[in-house]
Each structure stands twice: as C-alpha cells, then as structure tokens.
Amino acid sequence: PGFAPPPSSTGIGPSSYPPTTGAPRPPTMPGPPLPGQTVAGPPTSQPNHVSSPPPPSTMSGPHPGPPMSGLHVPPPPTHPPQPGYQMQQNGSFGQVRGPQPHYGGAYPGTPNYGSQPGPPPPPKRLDPDSIPSPIQVIEDDRSNRGSEPFVTGVRGQVPPLVTTNFLVKDQGNASPRYIRCTSYNIPCTSDMAKQSQVPLAAVIKPLATLPPEETLPYLVDHGESGPVRCNRCKAYMCPFMQFIEGGRRFQCCFCSCVTEVPPHYFQHLDHTGKRVDFYDRPELSLGSYEFLATVDYCKNNKFPSPPAFIFMIDVSYNAVKSGLVRLICEELKSLLDYLPREGNMEESAIRVGFVTYNKVLHFYNVKSSLAQPQMMVVSDVADMFVPLLDGFLVNVNESRTVIASLLEQIPEMFADTRETETVFAPVIQAGLEALKAAECAGKLFVFHTSLPIAEAPGKLKNRDDKKLINTDKEKTLFQPQTSFYNNLAKDCVAQGCCVDLFLFPNQYLDVATLGVVTYQTGGSIYKYAYFQLETDQDRFLNDLRRDVQKEVGFDAVMRVRTSTGIRATDFFGAFYMSNTTDVEMAGLDCDKTITVEFKHDDKLSEDSGALLQCALLYTSCAGQRRLRIHNLSLNCCTQLADLYRNCETDTLINYLAKYAYRGVLSSPVKTVRDALINQCAQILACYRKNCASPSSAGQLILPECMKLLPVYLNCVLKSDVLQPGPEVTTDDRAYIRQLVTSMDVAETNVFFYPRLLPLTKADVNSDSLPAAIRNSEERLSKGDIYLLENGLNIFVWVGVNVQQGLIQNLFGVSSFSQISNALSALPVLDNPFSKKVRSIVDMLQVQRSRYMKLIIVKQEDKLEMLFKHFLVEDKSLSGGASYVDFLCHMHKEIRQLLS
C-alpha cells in the first residue's frame, strides 16, 4: 500500500541520490496488534526486515517526499531487568543516574507486565540483516554513481560518497576533493536550521592531491595589479560575480556591492550577459584556481625566501640503543634528494639544517667549503640562541659531501652515550631562531623519545592518571599541563615555523602537551610506541619519506567568505587563530583539512542560494606567494524535506566527531557523549515529525541519505577518545584526538567504520578487491582469512580452520600453530594467493596518508581482543553498545522527543 504524497513535499529532484535505493516509500509494517496487548518485538507472523518497496507502477503522481527506510524496533523496557539479561551501564560511569539508557542485551518486550503471571515471552532480537548496512549503501553508490564523471556545473549537487571512485570535471564549483558539506541544500532561516539540528558545515582540504586524470588548479597571473576583488568585502573574482553596464562594473555575489572593472581587465559581454572571454579565464569558469600574489600579500611587503627544513634528532640513550639514530641518518642520506620542488625545477629550492640533542643541543656547520662538518654545543638551554648563521642552512647539492660525512659521524659520536634525559622546548626554540635569522619559513622534523624532564624551559612532569577516567577531571588529561607550549606555538606561527613530530615512546610522553606546538602550527604527529627496528622501521621510513616529500604551503592564512545570510562561526583543525576570521597555519600540507561551521545571521532565498569562497594565501615550496581559491554554491530550501534529501552523512559524522573531540577539553566525556546522542535523536525526530508520512510509533523511520547516521554515530561514541578500553593509554587518546581533528571525510569514514575484506574470496586473476563485509564477529567464518583496515592499522585475521594450503601459500609455514604473529609484513612468496593479498595490502597503503601497521591475528589468540575492538557493530568490552542495541536506544530517544 503506497501513501498519498504529503501536500508539502515534491518529487525527488535530480540532485538527490539516485532513487534506486528505494524511491517509493516502503509500506509500513503492522504496528502493535491491539491496544493493551503486549508484544515482545514485532508480531510473530511478520518477517523482521525492512519491507521491500512496492513496484513503482503502484505509485500515483510524484514520489512522496524523501525516500525513507522503515524498520520495526521492539520497544524498550521500563520494567526491572529479567533474569538472563545482563543490564549494562552506559560506559563505565559509576552509579546509574536517573533515567539513564541501559545498553546491553536485547530489549525485553514492552512495558506494563504488571501482574502478568509467569515469565515474559523471550524478546525477539532485531535481525542485523534488517537494519541499514554500510556495505550495502557503499556498494549501491558505487554502482549508481561510479561510472559517470561528477560535473560541478550545477548548484547544490550532492557528490558521490567518498568510498566511490569517480572523476570530477570542474565547471564552476570546487571539486568535492577540496570541499564537502554536511548538506547541499540549506535551510533559508535560522529557525528552520535550529528545528532540524543538522549542523551546516564544510570540510575543506585546500591543497588536496588530485588523481592524475584531473587537472591541477590553473595559476592566474594578473601582473602587478594582482587579483581583481570586490571593493567592500574583498572577495576574489569568481564565476558567480555578475558583470553589468556592458562589462564596466561587476556586482559582488557575496555582499552585492558594485565595483569598477579595472581597465586592463575589461571585456565585452555577449547577448546573455557573460563576458566573451569567459572560457579563457579560470577565475570566471572554474570552481578552483590560483592567483600569483603580489608583494602586498607578503610579510613586511617583501617577497619570501624559499623555506628551509631542519632535522632535529634526539640522541639520548634510548634513541641510540634502539638503532633509531643510525636508521634516521642512513635514510636522510638518500631522502634529501627528494625534497619537494616546483613543477619544472631541476632541484629543490629548500635548504636544510641539522641539530642533535639530549640535555644540550648540538648544531652543525655543513658549509660546502668545509672538509668536515663542525659541531657547536649550546648547553645554556634556558636562553636558546643559534651559534652560527653561515653554514647552518645549506643547499643539499652544494654541501652534499659534508652532509654525507655528518650523517656517517652522528651515530658513531653518540654510540656510547649514557645520557637518558632530554629537553624539548629549547629544541623548537632553536629551530625557530634559525628560521628567524635566515628570514624564511620552514619545517622542523623533530625525532623525540621521552618525557622532557631535564631542567629547561617547558620541562614536564609525569601526570598520567588512569583514575581520572570517567570523572570531571578527565578533561585535564587532554589539556596541556603548562601554557608554555601555547606561547611557543604562537611565536612559531608568526615566523611560519611548522613542527612535525615523530615520537618513539616507551612510556608516558604527554602527547597532549608536546603536541600543542605541532597542532597549532599545522604540523603532523607520528607515534611509534615501543619502537623496534625489525617490526617498525618500514612504517616509520614510509611515513618519513611521505612527510618530507609531500606538497606543503608555508606561512598560510585562510579565510572563508559567505554570501549574505550565513557566516563562518567556528573552525576545527590544526591551526592557530588570533582573530575570529583568519585561520593561520605555519604549514599546511595536502592531507590537512579545516572544518568550518556556518550559522545564519539573516534569511537566505531559494532563488539566489548560498555561496562559499575559501581563499588560502601561502608560500609554495619554491618561495612563490600564491592565493588558492575554492568556490562552492549551495541550494537553499523552505521545506525540511529538501534539507533531509541533500545531506551527506559521512561529512556530518566527520563534523560531529571533531565537535565531540574538542568538547572533551572542557566537559566530562559522558556529557559529550550524551550531547551527541541527543543531537542525532533531534535530527531524526525532526525528520520523522515533519517529513515522514504517518505510521505506527513502533516503526523507526530514517531519511534515506541518513540511514547510516545511527551506526556511524555509535562508532564515534565507542571510539578510544570517548570510551576507552583498559588497554588504551592517555597518550593514545591525545594522539587520536589530534589526528581526527585534521582528517578528511574519507579518513574518518574508514577510521570509525573500518573496511573488512574476506581475503579468501579474492579473485587472484582480477585487479578488484573482494566485496567488503560488515564489521561484526558473526560475519567471520573460521575457515577464512580476513583483512581489516582503519587507516592506521591493517589486521590480517586467520580462522582456526583455514585450509593448510592457504596457510602455506600466504605465510610459508605448514600449519596454523606455526604462524608467527610477530610478522610486520607478509612474506614474499611466489604463488597467486600471496601475490594477490600483497597487492591488496599495497593498494590500501597507497590510498592512506599514513603507512598502516600490519598486525597478524590468529583466532582465539591474545591479540584477538585488540582486533575485536574494531568489529564496531558488536558490543565493546569498554561498554559500548552493539549496533542493534544502539538503534533501539536511538528509537527510544526519538520517541521520547516526539511524545
């Protein structure tokens, strides 16, 4: 039985997801049979799954409203737990407070057992196959949207999912590789936005790497006059500007101010009002492009020098003993030939310098005219200065022999060291001073092993305390223990000094404090706990190579302008802000994202839509000052149904995770989790109330493009930052918190809901990956081998009953018991299965911004607990709900809001 369309809703527009995922609305499943009758779960006669939609021919007129997924959920209990249902507290938060949800076993039946005789009937558990599947949604999007290029000419188009491979053709809006939004159709009024509770946010990756088939942004040079801008709001020329008076003036699409066209930029208009040179000018026809900046856009009004890279190596006892110092020096000998360079340049313009340190700092003069490098020691760490100017920062080619000699000598010089203590802040101060003296921006690569307890500025104490978890003081674990590093970060940003930190801790190191400088300068942190040469060197060297070679901009400032009606109000990411509009980054690389939230400050109109312009001013690796511009136009709506039809759940989760991960700095973790659940319940309740057609309360109805919101939200709630298991260290949580804050949408997608592939089902004769399966233990078979990846780790799980031949082919041993879980790489064996699995691993490594650690897990082995932590649809040991239970809990929350 179809429904008559609600009067307010229109058909599915061309910009929504293809209607194949269930365009006609599924018929409602029967609700509770009779008032007063208690039923546990759905009626027995009814198969427990989402009923299939009627064939389209039964529908009359337009499709009614946005497509939905309807599900029956057994109502939650309000009576005491029955024997056999272990009720579990929400997380591990001491006493249960008030009407707190009891996650845990399946929900036993409906309320009002009262004086009913005998035990209640056993509860029916929701069938996991009947609830929305991430795998299904990802597969559907791939088959519907993976074959056609995504052309950006139309306003407010929702792009394909991040998990779909697609080509982008820029025709006036920035590619989704640069900007993704939580919704592409935003409410016209703030009241409507408040009612829906859908956050309006954009995840922006200004220097994103494009696949080879797509064109890089064109560089536009307007000569000495620089880019053409609006007189009032200073927005840059873009495709949405309106030329008037025969092309002599233009009206700004952001603030409506009219500006004279400079004479050198004048061009006639055609009969449609477009300039006749429209297609020749990237800034008039494309969503993304670059301008060459003039000297007015430079610090102190002079063009910048090329940046410098300074390598700062901890040579304390642990670093030397583990073989780390020798490894770094060996690698740098060859890696220095791969410094980033501008497109057609013969060699990199970047200069390099070297420092080693423990309790004191050693600077090296590697001037090309020297026969041997010279070392200078600064032991007064309280007043840091750089003891030499000439010969510290050098060109790699000119000083090649001196540098090679230095890198040979460092491991020998410190081979017998007994010094275990380190300093940290003076090391960064030294790098900063060196860049100041050289009058250039740059990056420090700091390789550090331990908590800096030696007497020096920025000295830290060990304040790790697991007892604070689930108390009001837990937030202090995420905050720096001193403001010293915030001030140091501020000085670094002013100089364009970006800090990348490679950590090799064997115990607590205080990532929350040491990471402040990295985080606020736009740098990256890499962490290798209990570093061992044989198992970790591949991962470290791959990370280091990529980090040194990747595209990076220095001394960057980003500003986001919006058309009248909305404005950017909040920012998330690795950067520093000294005012409310400018996002400042000493360095910004191709992997970093900045997430921006928008709020209404006026009404928007459906006709004109809403516009965003992201402008990034930065210095390229050759020292060229540039502006990169990304423009995006969104639709605006007066009907909530249009908002819900054009949301992007992956981007929404990216924003919610970052919002929550910032929240733990100032609020108890439980408060943050409850707020997340509440906001998502409100989003879904508003949809149910205003967009779904009437149906029984026993049915959970989700908007089609948000049907994965509950499963993904549950993954965020169960993550190590918000609900740590006993094995998760304080440093791990601080590290993950910082990592997620700069992640793009594809990275958060696989981080919170890992990819699980059955390797034994892989076709050894094709290049394709085997079809992924859902993240639950009940999907694993003892006779198979699986791969799970989340962007940081790759697990290979081997079932106890795997055929001996497969074990031989993959691991080169003859039985399950002989497989070593100490392997950090799969052995290179000459057979089709080994080749296929290794090619899958290589393919996944290339897709991710960090080299993932490979961990072999044998079924029923001690490492299996770690692996199960990533089976996110199951209940977690730390008290996180299973997907089924969480969906029931969300349903209950939604019903409470609606009643």
Tab-separated table of C-alpha atoms in Angstrom, residues 300-529:
chain	number	residue	atom	x	y	z
A	300	ASN	CA	56.770	43.039	5.637
A	301	ASN	CA	55.955	43.814	1.998
A	302	LYS	CA	58.808	41.794	0.564
A	303	PHE	CA	58.738	38.559	-1.406
A	304	PRO	CA	59.559	35.487	0.728
A	305	SER	CA	62.712	33.367	0.548
A	306	PRO	CA	62.307	29.651	-0.141
A	307	PRO	CA	61.545	27.638	3.035
A	308	ALA	CA	64.015	25.508	4.993
A	309	PHE	CA	63.791	22.014	6.550
A	310	ILE	CA	65.612	21.416	9.846
A	311	PHE	CA	66.135	17.836	11.081
A	312	MET	CA	66.403	17.648	14.885
A	313	ILE	CA	67.437	14.254	16.230
A	314	ASP	CA	67.192	13.071	19.841
A	315	VAL	CA	70.490	11.298	20.622
A	316	SER	CA	69.660	10.216	24.187
A	317	TYR	CA	70.381	6.643	25.346
A	318	ASN	CA	67.015	5.162	24.189
A	319	ALA	CA	67.244	6.666	20.719
A	320	VAL	CA	70.770	5.379	20.177
A	321	LYS	CA	70.240	1.954	21.755
A	322	SER	CA	67.124	1.154	19.706
A	323	GLY	CA	69.032	1.800	16.466
A	324	LEU	CA	66.807	4.787	15.687
A	325	VAL	CA	69.586	7.367	15.347
A	326	ARG	CA	71.501	5.229	12.846
A	327	LEU	CA	68.292	4.497	10.913
A	328	ILE	CA	67.389	8.198	10.588
A	329	CYS	CA	70.901	9.166	9.464
A	330	GLU	CA	71.034	6.357	6.884
A	331	GLU	CA	67.633	7.335	5.474
A	332	LEU	CA	68.405	11.066	5.274
A	333	LYS	CA	71.424	10.375	3.033
A	334	SER	CA	69.093	9.405	0.189
A	335	LEU	CA	65.893	11.188	1.233
A	336	LEU	CA	67.417	14.666	0.916
A	337	ASP	CA	67.376	14.214	-2.872
A	338	TYR	CA	63.578	14.083	-2.798
A	339	LEU	CA	62.718	17.399	-1.172
A	340	PRO	CA	59.587	18.951	-2.712
A	341	ARG	CA	60.189	21.165	-5.731
A	342	GLU	CA	58.112	23.325	-8.035
A	343	GLY	CA	56.799	21.562	-11.163
A	344	ASN	CA	59.584	22.156	-13.695
A	345	MET	CA	62.534	22.946	-11.413
A	346	GLU	CA	65.729	20.919	-11.699
A	347	GLU	CA	66.343	20.866	-7.953
A	348	SER	CA	64.502	21.814	-4.786
A	349	ALA	CA	64.884	25.374	-3.501
A	350	ILE	CA	64.567	24.155	0.097
A	351	ARG	CA	67.669	24.486	2.294
A	352	VAL	CA	68.415	22.014	5.080
A	353	GLY	CA	69.982	22.111	8.552
A	354	PHE	CA	70.809	19.560	11.290
A	355	VAL	CA	70.642	19.566	15.098
A	356	THR	CA	71.130	16.703	17.569
A	357	TYR	CA	70.142	16.967	21.240
A	358	ASN	CA	69.734	15.282	24.619
A	359	LYS	CA	70.078	17.634	27.633
A	360	VAL	CA	72.065	20.040	25.459
A	361	LEU	CA	71.867	20.980	21.773
A	362	HIS	CA	74.470	20.328	19.070
A	363	PHE	CA	74.382	22.480	15.915
A	364	TYR	CA	76.300	21.523	12.793
A	365	ASN	CA	78.073	23.718	10.294
A	366	VAL	CA	77.812	21.924	6.938
A	367	LYS	CA	79.015	24.771	4.697
A	368	SER	CA	80.099	23.427	1.298
A	369	SER	CA	83.632	24.848	1.622
A	370	LEU	CA	84.404	22.771	4.755
A	371	ALA	CA	86.296	19.493	4.522
A	372	GLN	CA	84.479	18.162	7.629
A	373	PRO	CA	81.282	19.254	9.407
A	374	GLN	CA	81.801	21.299	12.584
A	375	MET	CA	79.791	20.776	15.752
A	376	MET	CA	78.831	23.584	18.134
A	377	VAL	CA	77.273	22.823	21.524
A	378	VAL	CA	74.761	25.084	23.294
A	379	SER	CA	74.409	23.948	26.900
A	380	ASP	CA	72.590	27.025	28.212
A	381	VAL	CA	69.144	25.733	27.252
A	382	ALA	CA	67.401	28.449	29.301
A	383	ASP	CA	68.479	31.125	26.834
A	384	MET	CA	68.439	29.492	23.443
A	385	PHE	CA	70.349	31.021	20.536
A	386	VAL	CA	71.796	29.702	17.277
A	387	PRO	CA	75.596	29.746	17.491
A	388	LEU	CA	76.193	30.065	13.754
A	389	LEU	CA	74.423	31.738	10.853
A	390	ASP	CA	76.547	30.947	7.847
A	391	GLY	CA	76.713	27.218	7.113
A	392	PHE	CA	73.734	26.049	9.202
A	393	LEU	CA	71.113	26.110	6.424
A	394	VAL	CA	72.553	24.881	3.130
A	395	ASN	CA	71.673	23.722	-0.373
A	396	VAL	CA	71.775	19.895	-0.495
A	397	ASN	CA	73.658	19.662	-3.794
A	398	GLU	CA	76.324	22.192	-2.829
A	399	SER	CA	77.026	20.635	0.585
A	400	ARG	CA	76.450	17.017	-0.420
A	401	THR	CA	79.815	15.605	0.745
A	402	VAL	CA	79.824	17.497	4.069
A	403	ILE	CA	76.246	16.364	4.820
A	404	ALA	CA	77.084	12.743	3.955
A	405	SER	CA	80.077	12.902	6.274
A	406	LEU	CA	77.941	14.348	9.097
A	407	LEU	CA	75.282	11.637	8.742
A	408	GLU	CA	78.040	8.989	8.888
A	409	GLN	CA	79.503	10.523	12.054
A	410	ILE	CA	76.409	11.205	14.197
A	411	PRO	CA	75.651	7.535	15.096
A	412	GLU	CA	79.359	6.982	15.931
A	413	MET	CA	79.695	10.135	18.050
A	414	PHE	CA	76.843	9.142	20.356
A	415	ALA	CA	77.265	5.357	20.236
A	416	ASP	CA	78.418	5.149	23.873
A	417	THR	CA	76.148	7.813	25.346
A	418	ARG	CA	74.803	7.316	28.871
A	419	GLU	CA	72.575	10.411	28.786
A	420	THR	CA	68.926	9.397	29.310
A	421	GLU	CA	67.304	12.791	29.878
A	422	THR	CA	66.005	15.074	27.142
A	423	VAL	CA	64.847	18.651	26.675
A	424	PHE	CA	62.093	19.553	24.195
A	425	ALA	CA	61.008	23.211	24.147
A	426	PRO	CA	64.581	24.541	23.621
A	427	VAL	CA	64.841	22.324	20.527
A	428	ILE	CA	61.840	24.035	18.958
A	429	GLN	CA	63.113	27.447	20.077
A	430	ALA	CA	66.416	26.699	18.342
A	431	GLY	CA	64.681	25.806	15.090
A	432	LEU	CA	62.524	28.901	15.330
A	433	GLU	CA	65.563	31.149	15.947
A	434	ALA	CA	67.388	29.618	12.977
A	435	LEU	CA	64.461	30.373	10.651
A	436	LYS	CA	64.197	33.913	12.053
A	437	ALA	CA	67.898	34.517	11.419
A	438	ALA	CA	67.553	33.191	7.856
A	439	GLU	CA	64.383	35.262	7.339
A	440	CYS	CA	62.426	32.337	5.946
A	441	ALA	CA	59.585	29.991	6.819
A	442	GLY	CA	60.123	26.256	7.155
A	443	LYS	CA	59.534	23.000	8.896
A	444	LEU	CA	61.183	21.280	11.852
A	445	PHE	CA	61.304	17.483	11.753
A	446	VAL	CA	61.744	16.534	15.414
A	447	PHE	CA	62.547	12.892	16.325
A	448	HIS	CA	61.875	12.529	20.040
A	449	THR	CA	61.785	9.615	22.511
A	450	SER	CA	60.881	10.605	26.073
A	451	LEU	CA	59.143	12.945	28.515
A	452	PRO	CA	61.342	16.100	28.719
A	453	ILE	CA	62.221	16.068	32.437
A	454	ALA	CA	65.688	17.717	32.222
A	455	GLU	CA	65.985	21.234	33.733
A	456	ALA	CA	64.931	23.576	30.938
A	457	PRO	CA	62.065	25.768	29.764
A	458	GLY	CA	58.996	23.625	29.004
A	459	LYS	CA	60.110	20.889	31.437
A	460	LEU	CA	57.262	18.423	32.154
A	461	LYS	CA	56.302	16.047	34.918
A	462	ASN	CA	54.616	12.677	34.598
A	463	ARG	CA	50.966	13.433	35.372
A	464	ASP	CA	49.374	10.381	33.773
A	465	ASP	CA	46.479	9.144	35.898
A	466	LYS	CA	44.022	6.481	34.742
A	467	LYS	CA	41.938	7.092	37.877
A	468	LEU	CA	40.694	10.335	36.326
A	469	ILE	CA	38.792	8.457	33.622
A	470	ASN	CA	35.016	8.987	33.969
A	471	THR	CA	35.481	11.783	36.492
A	472	ASP	CA	35.033	15.521	35.999
A	473	LYS	CA	38.833	15.873	35.940
A	474	GLU	CA	39.220	13.564	32.924
A	475	LYS	CA	39.372	16.629	30.660
A	476	THR	CA	42.740	17.622	32.185
A	477	LEU	CA	44.287	14.550	30.525
A	478	PHE	CA	43.594	16.134	27.115
A	479	GLN	CA	44.784	19.626	28.101
A	480	PRO	CA	48.448	20.698	28.060
A	481	GLN	CA	49.968	20.746	31.559
A	482	THR	CA	51.513	24.198	31.006
A	483	SER	CA	50.710	27.214	28.836
A	484	PHE	CA	54.381	27.459	27.855
A	485	TYR	CA	53.839	25.495	24.644
A	486	ASN	CA	50.836	27.582	23.551
A	487	ASN	CA	53.040	30.690	23.670
A	488	LEU	CA	55.837	28.908	21.841
A	489	ALA	CA	53.354	27.814	19.154
A	490	LYS	CA	52.202	31.394	18.708
A	491	ASP	CA	55.813	32.517	18.076
A	492	CYS	CA	56.294	29.652	15.604
A	493	VAL	CA	53.177	30.631	13.636
A	494	ALA	CA	54.353	34.250	13.417
A	495	GLN	CA	57.575	33.050	11.747
A	496	GLY	CA	55.975	30.358	9.561
A	497	CYS	CA	57.770	27.626	11.506
A	498	CYS	CA	55.799	24.363	11.221
A	499	VAL	CA	56.683	21.456	13.522
A	500	ASP	CA	56.349	17.784	12.584
A	501	LEU	CA	56.859	15.420	15.460
A	502	PHE	CA	57.993	11.791	15.257
A	503	LEU	CA	57.565	10.183	18.690
A	504	PHE	CA	59.122	6.902	19.844
A	505	PRO	CA	57.873	6.491	23.430
A	506	ASN	CA	58.419	3.506	25.714
A	507	GLN	CA	56.238	5.109	28.390
A	508	TYR	CA	54.082	8.177	29.036
A	509	LEU	CA	55.350	11.128	26.998
A	510	ASP	CA	52.485	13.634	27.369
A	511	VAL	CA	51.318	13.914	23.763
A	512	ALA	CA	48.613	16.326	24.953
A	513	THR	CA	51.333	18.855	25.861
A	514	LEU	CA	54.111	18.117	23.336
A	515	GLY	CA	51.517	18.026	20.554
A	516	VAL	CA	50.358	21.601	21.152
A	517	VAL	CA	53.122	23.130	19.038
A	518	THR	CA	52.603	20.648	16.221
A	519	TYR	CA	48.876	21.092	16.330
A	520	GLN	CA	48.847	24.885	16.354
A	521	THR	CA	51.459	25.225	13.616
A	522	GLY	CA	49.594	22.924	11.193
A	523	GLY	CA	52.107	20.105	11.586
A	524	SER	CA	51.721	16.321	11.899
A	525	ILE	CA	52.413	13.895	14.746
A	526	TYR	CA	53.556	10.329	14.146
A	527	LYS	CA	53.771	7.927	17.062
A	528	TYR	CA	55.622	4.585	17.239
A	529	ALA	CA	55.140	3.203	20.744
